[in-house]
Short mmCIF file of N, CA and C and ligand atoms in Angstrom, two decimals:
data_model
loop_
_atom_site.label_atom_id
_atom_site.label_comp_id
_atom_site.label_asym_id
_atom_site.label_seq_id
_atom_site.Cartn_x
_atom_site.Cartn_y
_atom_site.Cartn_z
N MET R 5 103.52 151.88 95.27
CA MET R 5 103.70 151.35 96.65
C MET R 5 102.07 151.55 97.15
N TYR R 6 101.14 150.12 97.14
CA TYR R 6 100.12 150.44 98.14
C TYR R 6 99.84 149.60 99.25
N HIS R 7 99.53 150.44 100.30
CA HIS R 7 99.84 149.15 101.64
C HIS R 7 98.79 148.83 101.69
N ASN R 8 96.96 148.87 100.78
CA ASN R 8 96.13 148.19 101.28
C ASN R 8 94.89 147.74 99.86
N ILE R 9 94.34 147.18 99.85
CA ILE R 9 93.24 147.03 98.70
C ILE R 9 92.01 147.60 99.52
N VAL R 10 91.25 148.47 98.33
CA VAL R 10 90.14 148.86 98.65
C VAL R 10 89.01 148.73 97.92
N LEU R 11 88.01 148.13 98.19
CA LEU R 11 86.91 147.77 97.64
C LEU R 11 85.91 148.56 97.50
N VAL R 12 85.56 149.45 96.46
CA VAL R 12 84.19 150.10 96.53
C VAL R 12 83.08 149.44 95.32
N GLY R 13 82.14 150.14 95.52
CA GLY R 13 80.85 149.59 94.76
C GLY R 13 79.50 149.43 95.56
N MET R 14 78.89 149.48 94.78
CA MET R 14 77.10 149.67 94.88
C MET R 14 77.13 148.09 96.53
N MET R 15 75.82 148.66 96.96
CA MET R 15 76.03 147.80 98.18
C MET R 15 75.08 146.54 97.11
N GLY R 16 75.35 145.51 97.42
CA GLY R 16 75.15 143.74 96.86
C GLY R 16 76.10 143.39 95.87
N SER R 17 77.82 144.49 95.90
CA SER R 17 78.17 144.18 94.46
C SER R 17 79.12 143.11 95.12
N GLY R 18 78.93 143.09 96.39
CA GLY R 18 80.17 141.52 97.16
C GLY R 18 81.41 141.98 97.77
N LYS R 19 81.43 143.52 97.90
CA LYS R 19 82.47 143.89 98.32
C LYS R 19 82.75 143.03 100.22
N SER R 20 82.35 143.06 100.54
CA SER R 20 82.33 142.42 101.96
C SER R 20 82.97 140.66 101.86
N THR R 21 82.03 139.70 100.97
CA THR R 21 81.87 138.62 100.83
C THR R 21 83.74 138.54 100.21
N ILE R 22 83.72 139.13 99.05
CA ILE R 22 85.09 139.17 98.07
C ILE R 22 85.95 139.71 99.07
N GLY R 23 86.33 140.39 100.23
CA GLY R 23 87.00 141.23 100.41
C GLY R 23 87.70 140.25 101.70
N LYS R 24 86.72 139.52 102.11
CA LYS R 24 86.83 138.79 103.10
C LYS R 24 88.16 137.56 102.93
N GLN R 25 87.21 136.82 101.51
CA GLN R 25 88.15 135.82 101.25
C GLN R 25 89.39 136.29 100.49
N LEU R 26 89.42 137.46 99.76
CA LEU R 26 90.91 137.69 99.49
C LEU R 26 91.73 138.02 100.43
N ALA R 27 91.25 138.40 101.23
CA ALA R 27 92.67 138.83 102.85
C ALA R 27 92.94 137.32 103.61
N THR R 28 91.75 136.64 103.67
CA THR R 28 91.98 135.30 104.22
C THR R 28 92.68 134.54 103.46
N GLN R 29 93.01 134.24 102.02
CA GLN R 29 93.66 133.52 101.16
C GLN R 29 95.18 134.54 101.22
N HIS R 30 95.41 135.44 101.55
CA HIS R 30 96.58 135.99 101.36
C HIS R 30 97.09 137.12 102.77
N ASN R 31 96.27 136.26 104.02
CA ASN R 31 96.84 136.60 104.83
C ASN R 31 96.82 138.38 105.29
N LEU R 32 95.88 138.81 104.70
CA LEU R 32 95.84 140.09 105.23
C LEU R 32 94.68 140.58 106.46
N HIS R 33 94.31 141.49 106.77
CA HIS R 33 94.05 141.89 107.82
C HIS R 33 92.44 142.00 107.11
N PHE R 34 91.37 142.06 107.24
CA PHE R 34 90.11 142.58 106.75
C PHE R 34 88.97 143.55 107.90
N ILE R 35 88.87 144.64 106.78
CA ILE R 35 88.06 145.58 107.64
C ILE R 35 86.62 145.78 106.74
N ASP R 36 85.59 146.25 107.11
CA ASP R 36 84.43 146.44 106.60
C ASP R 36 83.86 147.88 107.29
N THR R 37 83.65 149.20 106.57
CA THR R 37 83.93 150.12 107.02
C THR R 37 82.50 150.41 108.22
N ASP R 38 81.33 150.00 107.60
CA ASP R 38 80.24 149.33 107.87
C ASP R 38 80.00 149.22 109.45
N THR R 39 80.90 147.99 109.38
CA THR R 39 80.95 147.22 110.71
C THR R 39 81.75 147.86 111.65
N GLU R 40 82.86 148.67 111.40
CA GLU R 40 83.66 148.92 112.20
C GLU R 40 82.97 150.37 112.95
N ILE R 41 82.18 151.23 111.81
CA ILE R 41 80.91 152.48 112.29
C ILE R 41 80.10 151.17 113.42
N GLU R 42 79.59 150.79 112.96
CA GLU R 42 78.70 149.80 113.78
C GLU R 42 79.67 149.68 115.46
N THR R 43 80.66 149.32 115.51
CA THR R 43 81.69 148.68 116.65
C THR R 43 81.50 150.30 117.41
N GLN R 44 81.85 150.79 116.57
CA GLN R 44 82.43 152.31 117.13
C GLN R 44 81.07 153.21 117.81
N THR R 45 80.18 153.13 117.43
CA THR R 45 79.07 153.87 117.63
C THR R 45 77.95 152.58 118.58
N HIS R 46 78.32 151.42 118.68
CA HIS R 46 77.43 150.90 119.11
C HIS R 46 75.94 151.00 118.74
N LYS R 47 75.73 150.91 117.30
CA LYS R 47 74.48 151.38 116.85
C LYS R 47 74.57 150.32 115.31
N LYS R 48 73.80 150.20 115.05
CA LYS R 48 73.34 149.49 113.64
C LYS R 48 73.14 150.60 112.60
N ILE R 49 73.54 150.23 111.47
CA ILE R 49 73.48 151.44 110.13
C ILE R 49 72.21 152.23 110.45
N THR R 50 71.41 150.90 110.60
CA THR R 50 69.53 151.12 109.86
C THR R 50 69.34 152.08 111.31
N ASP R 51 69.55 152.38 112.49
CA ASP R 51 69.52 152.77 113.28
C ASP R 51 70.13 154.16 113.27
N ILE R 52 71.07 153.94 112.89
CA ILE R 52 71.63 155.25 112.98
C ILE R 52 70.99 156.45 111.56
N PHE R 53 70.49 155.77 110.56
CA PHE R 53 69.39 156.28 109.11
C PHE R 53 68.15 156.90 110.25
N LEU R 54 67.86 156.10 111.16
CA LEU R 54 66.81 155.90 111.69
C LEU R 54 66.86 157.11 112.50
N SER R 55 67.43 157.42 113.72
CA SER R 55 67.76 158.06 114.43
C SER R 55 67.96 159.50 114.38
N GLN R 56 69.19 159.54 113.57
CA GLN R 56 70.10 160.61 113.22
C GLN R 56 70.27 161.26 111.65
N GLY R 57 69.53 160.44 110.85
CA GLY R 57 69.57 160.48 109.57
C GLY R 57 70.49 160.29 109.09
N GLU R 58 70.77 160.32 107.32
CA GLU R 58 71.52 160.13 106.51
C GLU R 58 72.86 160.69 107.11
N ASN R 59 72.67 162.31 106.81
CA ASN R 59 73.28 163.20 106.94
C ASN R 59 74.34 163.33 108.19
N ALA R 60 74.36 162.84 109.15
CA ALA R 60 74.85 162.18 110.50
C ALA R 60 75.51 161.14 110.25
N PHE R 61 74.95 159.66 109.46
CA PHE R 61 75.69 158.92 109.15
C PHE R 61 77.11 159.42 108.10
N ARG R 62 76.56 159.70 107.36
CA ARG R 62 78.09 160.41 106.35
C ARG R 62 79.17 161.13 107.44
N ALA R 63 78.36 161.96 108.01
CA ALA R 63 79.46 162.51 109.01
C ALA R 63 80.69 161.97 109.73
N ILE R 64 79.76 160.61 110.23
CA ILE R 64 80.58 159.74 110.97
C ILE R 64 81.09 158.86 109.74
N GLU R 65 80.70 158.58 108.80
CA GLU R 65 81.30 157.39 107.94
C GLU R 65 82.64 158.64 107.51
N THR R 66 82.41 159.82 107.48
CA THR R 66 84.01 160.65 106.80
C THR R 66 84.82 160.65 107.67
N ALA R 67 84.27 160.71 109.08
CA ALA R 67 85.60 160.62 109.99
C ALA R 67 86.23 159.23 110.29
N TYR R 68 85.49 158.39 109.94
CA TYR R 68 86.14 156.64 109.99
C TYR R 68 86.99 156.46 109.21
N CYS R 69 86.19 157.33 107.68
CA CYS R 69 87.33 157.13 106.52
C CYS R 69 88.63 157.71 106.56
N SER R 70 88.35 158.88 107.29
CA SER R 70 89.83 159.58 107.19
C SER R 70 90.99 158.62 108.07
N THR R 71 90.62 158.08 109.31
CA THR R 71 91.51 157.15 109.63
C THR R 71 92.39 155.96 108.77
N LEU R 72 91.87 155.81 107.46
CA LEU R 72 92.08 154.48 106.53
C LEU R 72 93.05 154.72 106.05
N PRO R 73 93.53 156.16 106.13
CA PRO R 73 95.11 155.82 105.36
C PRO R 73 96.34 155.22 105.96
N ASP R 74 96.00 155.28 107.46
CA ASP R 74 97.24 154.57 108.31
C ASP R 74 97.32 153.47 108.16
N LYS R 75 96.05 152.60 107.66
CA LYS R 75 96.29 151.59 107.48
C LYS R 75 97.48 150.45 106.59
N LYS R 76 97.92 149.19 107.12
CA LYS R 76 98.83 148.61 106.22
C LYS R 76 98.00 147.05 105.95
N ASN R 77 98.33 146.65 104.89
CA ASN R 77 98.16 144.92 104.97
C ASN R 77 96.84 144.89 105.06
N HIS R 78 96.01 145.54 104.66
CA HIS R 78 94.04 145.66 104.89
C HIS R 78 93.99 145.32 103.65
N VAL R 79 93.07 144.51 103.69
CA VAL R 79 91.55 144.65 102.56
C VAL R 79 90.45 145.67 103.26
N ILE R 80 90.32 146.35 102.40
CA ILE R 80 88.79 146.91 102.81
C ILE R 80 87.65 147.10 102.18
N ALA R 81 86.51 146.21 102.93
CA ALA R 81 85.38 146.99 102.14
C ALA R 81 84.27 147.88 102.74
N THR R 82 84.04 148.85 101.49
CA THR R 82 83.67 150.13 102.14
C THR R 82 82.22 150.29 102.07
N GLY R 83 81.47 150.40 102.31
CA GLY R 83 79.73 151.34 102.29
C GLY R 83 80.09 152.03 100.72
N GLY R 84 78.84 151.60 100.36
CA GLY R 84 78.46 152.06 99.36
C GLY R 84 78.24 153.24 98.66
N GLY R 85 78.12 154.33 100.04
CA GLY R 85 77.78 155.74 99.58
C GLY R 85 79.30 156.43 99.88
N ILE R 86 79.94 155.63 100.05
CA ILE R 86 81.44 156.57 100.57
C ILE R 86 81.84 157.29 99.56
N VAL R 87 82.05 157.06 98.50
CA VAL R 87 82.52 157.82 97.28
C VAL R 87 81.67 159.04 97.23
N LEU R 88 80.70 159.54 97.92
CA LEU R 88 79.90 160.42 97.69
C LEU R 88 80.48 162.06 98.21
N ALA R 89 81.30 161.63 99.10
CA ALA R 89 81.78 162.89 99.41
C ALA R 89 83.40 163.12 99.19
N PRO R 90 83.72 164.42 98.49
CA PRO R 90 84.81 164.21 97.59
C PRO R 90 86.19 164.02 98.86
N GLU R 91 86.00 164.26 100.36
CA GLU R 91 87.18 164.13 100.86
C GLU R 91 86.99 162.73 101.30
N ASN R 92 86.71 161.85 101.31
CA ASN R 92 86.33 160.64 101.03
C ASN R 92 87.37 159.90 100.12
N ARG R 93 86.84 160.57 99.12
CA ARG R 93 87.68 160.19 97.86
C ARG R 93 89.48 160.58 98.11
N ILE R 94 89.22 161.31 98.07
CA ILE R 94 90.81 161.79 98.96
C ILE R 94 91.66 160.80 99.69
N TYR R 95 90.62 160.39 100.73
CA TYR R 95 91.62 159.59 101.92
C TYR R 95 91.38 157.85 101.58
N LEU R 96 90.31 157.45 100.51
CA LEU R 96 90.41 156.30 99.88
C LEU R 96 91.32 156.24 99.02
N ARG R 97 92.03 157.49 98.20
CA ARG R 97 93.20 157.53 97.54
C ARG R 97 94.58 157.57 98.19
N GLN R 98 94.50 157.99 99.15
CA GLN R 98 95.50 157.71 100.11
C GLN R 98 95.79 156.31 100.69
N THR R 99 94.69 155.71 100.61
CA THR R 99 94.80 154.36 101.25
C THR R 99 95.45 152.99 100.78
N GLY R 100 95.01 153.08 99.68
CA GLY R 100 95.35 152.13 98.96
C GLY R 100 95.12 151.98 97.38
N TYR R 101 95.03 150.62 97.10
CA TYR R 101 94.78 150.21 95.34
C TYR R 101 93.52 150.06 95.54
N ILE R 102 92.80 150.60 94.54
CA ILE R 102 91.05 150.48 94.82
C ILE R 102 90.49 150.06 93.54
N VAL R 103 89.60 149.10 93.85
CA VAL R 103 89.36 148.22 93.07
C VAL R 103 87.58 148.62 92.85
N TYR R 104 86.70 148.72 91.76
CA TYR R 104 85.29 149.14 91.90
C TYR R 104 84.68 147.78 91.02
N LEU R 105 83.86 147.40 91.94
CA LEU R 105 83.55 145.78 91.80
C LEU R 105 81.88 146.49 90.84
N LYS R 106 81.54 146.37 89.53
CA LYS R 106 80.75 147.01 88.85
C LYS R 106 79.68 145.67 88.85
N ALA R 107 78.64 145.86 89.32
CA ALA R 107 77.45 145.26 89.00
C ALA R 107 76.18 145.68 88.21
N THR R 108 75.31 145.30 87.41
CA THR R 108 74.04 146.06 86.84
C THR R 108 73.61 145.67 87.82
N VAL R 109 72.39 146.66 87.83
CA VAL R 109 71.13 146.77 88.56
C VAL R 109 70.15 145.26 88.65
N GLU R 110 70.45 144.40 87.51
CA GLU R 110 69.53 143.07 87.70
C GLU R 110 69.76 142.40 88.71
N THR R 111 71.75 142.55 88.80
CA THR R 111 72.78 141.71 89.76
C THR R 111 72.40 142.02 91.01
N LEU R 112 72.28 143.18 91.29
CA LEU R 112 72.06 144.10 92.47
C LEU R 112 70.73 143.71 93.35
N LEU R 113 69.82 143.67 92.24
CA LEU R 113 68.37 143.60 93.03
C LEU R 113 68.01 141.95 93.36
N ASP R 114 69.00 141.51 92.82
CA ASP R 114 68.71 139.53 92.40
C ASP R 114 69.04 139.55 94.00
N ARG R 115 70.60 140.19 94.45
CA ARG R 115 70.93 139.86 95.41
C ARG R 115 70.44 140.77 96.25
N LEU R 116 69.60 141.74 96.40
CA LEU R 116 69.10 142.36 97.65
C LEU R 116 67.89 142.26 98.23
N SER R 117 67.21 141.77 96.85
CA SER R 117 65.28 141.40 96.70
C SER R 117 64.67 141.46 98.31
N LYS R 118 65.76 140.62 99.31
CA LYS R 118 64.93 140.11 100.53
C LYS R 118 65.63 140.79 101.50
N ASP R 119 66.68 141.63 101.21
CA ASP R 119 67.51 142.40 101.93
C ASP R 119 66.63 143.48 103.10
N THR R 120 66.84 143.63 104.21
CA THR R 120 66.32 144.44 105.42
C THR R 120 67.02 145.66 105.85
N SER R 121 68.37 145.16 105.93
CA SER R 121 70.00 146.03 106.07
C SER R 121 69.79 147.14 105.81
N ARG R 122 69.83 147.37 104.68
CA ARG R 122 70.35 148.73 103.71
C ARG R 122 68.89 150.08 103.99
N PRO R 123 69.00 150.92 104.94
CA PRO R 123 68.14 151.79 104.97
C PRO R 123 67.66 152.22 103.63
N LEU R 124 68.23 152.57 103.01
CA LEU R 124 67.82 153.29 101.83
C LEU R 124 67.12 152.95 100.75
N LEU R 125 66.99 151.19 100.94
CA LEU R 125 66.03 150.40 100.47
C LEU R 125 64.69 150.01 100.93
N ALA R 126 64.70 150.66 102.25
CA ALA R 126 63.92 149.97 102.94
C ALA R 126 62.75 150.85 102.11
N GLY R 127 61.57 150.38 102.34
CA GLY R 127 59.97 150.86 101.98
C GLY R 127 59.93 151.97 100.82
N THR R 128 60.48 151.26 99.42
CA THR R 128 60.41 152.12 98.59
C THR R 128 60.68 151.14 96.96
N ASP R 129 60.67 151.51 96.26
CA ASP R 129 60.51 150.52 94.96
C ASP R 129 62.65 150.40 95.05
N LYS R 130 62.61 149.25 95.00
CA LYS R 130 64.24 148.70 95.10
C LYS R 130 65.00 148.85 93.62
N ALA R 131 64.34 148.64 92.92
CA ALA R 131 64.80 148.47 91.40
C ALA R 131 65.05 150.20 91.24
N LYS R 132 63.86 150.69 91.22
CA LYS R 132 64.39 152.18 90.83
C LYS R 132 65.25 152.95 91.89
N LYS R 133 65.14 152.30 92.67
CA LYS R 133 66.25 153.25 93.91
C LYS R 133 67.59 152.84 93.23
N LEU R 134 67.93 151.62 93.47
CA LEU R 134 69.25 151.09 92.87
C LEU R 134 69.59 151.52 91.67
N ALA R 135 68.90 151.79 90.35
CA ALA R 135 69.09 152.33 89.52
C ALA R 135 69.61 153.90 89.26
N ASP R 136 68.74 154.36 90.35
CA ASP R 136 68.89 155.81 90.64
C ASP R 136 70.46 155.82 91.14
N LEU R 137 70.55 155.14 92.17
CA LEU R 137 71.85 155.29 92.86
C LEU R 137 73.10 154.89 92.03
N LEU R 138 72.74 153.93 91.34
CA LEU R 138 73.85 153.29 90.20
C LEU R 138 74.49 154.35 89.34
N ALA R 139 73.13 155.25 88.46
CA ALA R 139 73.21 156.14 87.98
C ALA R 139 74.11 157.53 88.78
N GLN R 140 73.75 157.60 89.65
CA GLN R 140 74.51 158.94 90.75
C GLN R 140 76.02 158.36 90.87
N ARG R 141 76.24 157.41 91.24
CA ARG R 141 77.75 157.14 91.45
C ARG R 141 78.49 155.98 90.46
N ASP R 142 78.01 155.78 89.80
CA ASP R 142 78.49 155.25 88.26
C ASP R 142 80.03 155.68 88.18
N THR R 143 80.13 156.68 87.74
CA THR R 143 81.19 157.87 87.43
C THR R 143 82.35 158.12 88.32
N LEU R 144 81.68 158.42 89.57
CA LEU R 144 82.55 158.53 90.90
C LEU R 144 83.42 157.28 91.11
N TYR R 145 82.65 156.27 91.38
CA TYR R 145 83.55 154.86 91.35
C TYR R 145 84.59 154.53 90.62
N GLN R 146 84.22 154.83 89.05
CA GLN R 146 84.93 154.65 87.90
C GLN R 146 86.10 155.67 88.13
N ASN R 147 85.67 156.34 87.94
CA ASN R 147 86.82 157.69 88.31
C ASN R 147 87.94 157.55 89.15
N LEU R 148 87.21 156.81 90.34
CA LEU R 148 88.19 156.75 91.74
C LEU R 148 89.12 155.38 91.57
N ALA R 149 88.62 154.59 91.02
CA ALA R 149 88.82 153.31 90.98
C ALA R 149 90.67 152.99 90.43
N HIS R 150 91.40 152.30 90.34
CA HIS R 150 92.56 151.81 89.96
C HIS R 150 92.47 150.84 88.46
N THR R 151 91.12 149.77 89.18
CA THR R 151 90.76 148.98 88.41
C THR R 151 89.28 148.69 88.41
N VAL R 152 88.82 148.38 87.22
CA VAL R 152 87.19 148.30 87.33
C VAL R 152 86.94 146.73 86.97
N LEU R 153 86.28 146.30 88.12
CA LEU R 153 85.91 144.56 87.50
C LEU R 153 84.37 144.24 87.11
N THR R 154 83.97 143.55 86.24
CA THR R 154 82.81 143.60 86.38
C THR R 154 82.18 142.20 87.24
N VAL R 155 81.00 142.17 88.02
CA VAL R 155 81.09 140.92 88.81
C VAL R 155 79.60 140.44 88.53
N GLY R 156 79.37 139.58 88.65
CA GLY R 156 77.49 138.67 88.22
C GLY R 156 77.87 137.56 88.60
N THR R 157 78.18 136.41 87.92
CA THR R 157 77.95 135.15 87.97
C THR R 157 79.34 134.41 88.37
N GLN R 158 80.44 135.24 88.42
CA GLN R 158 81.96 134.72 88.88
C GLN R 158 81.72 134.31 90.49
N THR R 159 82.43 133.58 90.80
CA THR R 159 82.80 133.33 92.18
C THR R 159 83.64 134.02 93.03
N PRO R 160 83.35 134.67 94.02
CA PRO R 160 84.12 135.40 94.78
C PRO R 160 85.11 135.15 94.45
N GLU R 161 86.17 133.87 94.56
CA GLU R 161 87.47 133.22 94.20
C GLU R 161 87.73 133.61 93.46
N ASP R 162 87.00 133.53 91.82
CA ASP R 162 87.50 133.87 90.68
C ASP R 162 87.74 135.80 90.61
N ILE R 163 86.99 136.39 91.84
CA ILE R 163 86.90 137.68 91.33
C ILE R 163 88.61 138.06 92.13
N GLY R 164 88.26 137.68 93.56
CA GLY R 164 89.65 137.77 94.50
C GLY R 164 91.08 137.42 93.31
N ALA R 165 91.12 136.55 92.69
CA ALA R 165 91.90 136.28 92.08
C ALA R 165 92.25 137.16 91.17
N HIS R 166 91.17 138.01 90.34
CA HIS R 166 91.47 138.86 89.38
C HIS R 166 91.87 140.47 89.96
N ILE R 167 91.62 140.29 91.04
CA ILE R 167 91.54 141.74 91.89
C ILE R 167 93.38 141.23 92.29
N TRP R 168 93.81 139.81 92.44
CA TRP R 168 95.22 140.11 93.37
C TRP R 168 96.14 140.27 92.10
N GLN R 169 95.70 139.50 91.24
CA GLN R 169 96.71 139.78 89.65
C GLN R 169 96.66 141.04 89.27
N HIS R 170 96.02 142.27 89.18
CA HIS R 170 96.14 143.32 88.85
C HIS R 170 96.70 144.33 89.48
N TYR R 171 96.85 143.83 91.52
CA TYR R 171 97.25 144.12 92.58
C TYR R 171 98.55 143.95 92.61
N THR R 172 98.98 142.86 92.16
CA THR R 172 100.40 142.68 92.10
C THR R 172 101.10 143.03 91.23
N ARG R 173 100.55 143.30 90.09
CA ARG R 173 101.46 143.60 88.58
C ARG R 173 101.48 145.40 89.08
N LYS R 174 100.75 145.72 89.53
CA LYS R 174 100.89 147.07 90.17
C LYS R 174 101.69 147.80 91.27
N THR R 175 101.85 146.77 92.33
CA THR R 175 102.76 146.76 93.38
C THR R 175 103.87 146.26 92.80
N GLN R 176 104.25 145.34 91.78
CA GLN R 176 105.60 144.83 91.78
C GLN R 176 106.81 145.88 90.86
C1 LIG S 345 74.89 152.45 101.73
C2 LIG S 345 75.59 151.24 101.44
C3 LIG S 345 75.98 150.26 102.79
C4 LIG S 345 76.15 151.60 103.91
C5 LIG S 345 74.37 152.48 104.10
C6 LIG S 345 74.39 153.09 103.31
C7 LIG S 345 74.84 153.24 100.24
O1 LIG S 345 76.88 149.96 102.72
O2 LIG S 345 77.37 152.01 104.19
O3 LIG S 345 73.70 151.15 104.15
O4 LIG S 345 74.57 154.55 100.54
O5 LIG S 345 75.02 152.62 99.08
P1 LIG S 345 77.10 148.34 101.77
O6 LIG S 345 77.47 148.89 100.30
O7 LIG S 345 77.90 148.03 102.38
O8 LIG S 345 75.94 147.74 101.41
#
């Protein structure tokens, strides 16, 4: 029995858009870990990276992640790097049914080429950075997830319907 649905994957893979849609459709609560961190710290993620650095952000992220196993009836969109810390992977497993939204670098780049809200992509070659991050994380996402769904051209509704099918099959 899984109490929540947890979406993992790279920035730009559609976790928030798909998660919101899925939650609305099935009358579940929606949370985005980055938004929760911004609310709690009263700072934008970019500002945390700039003023305190990535390690400080990761510590805040882990502290927040440790609260997730207490949730019920939520769809949870997670920050792309949440899977890096081994303790986070344990918390996420305790939280619910995990879906990896897997996208190619081309898809991610297409969606993020004009984005300015991701500090890891600021002032760098976005294509190379995304390829490096994906190479580093793909196996982590894959090993953690109960289901891997390839995303690209389908609508959020279509992907949401697939997630729901997998989730209900596992919880019945
Ligand atoms: C990050 C992804 C971001 C955010 C932060 C770091 C990452 O979340 O947590 O900028 O390391 O990939 P999204 O995946 O929601 O963009």
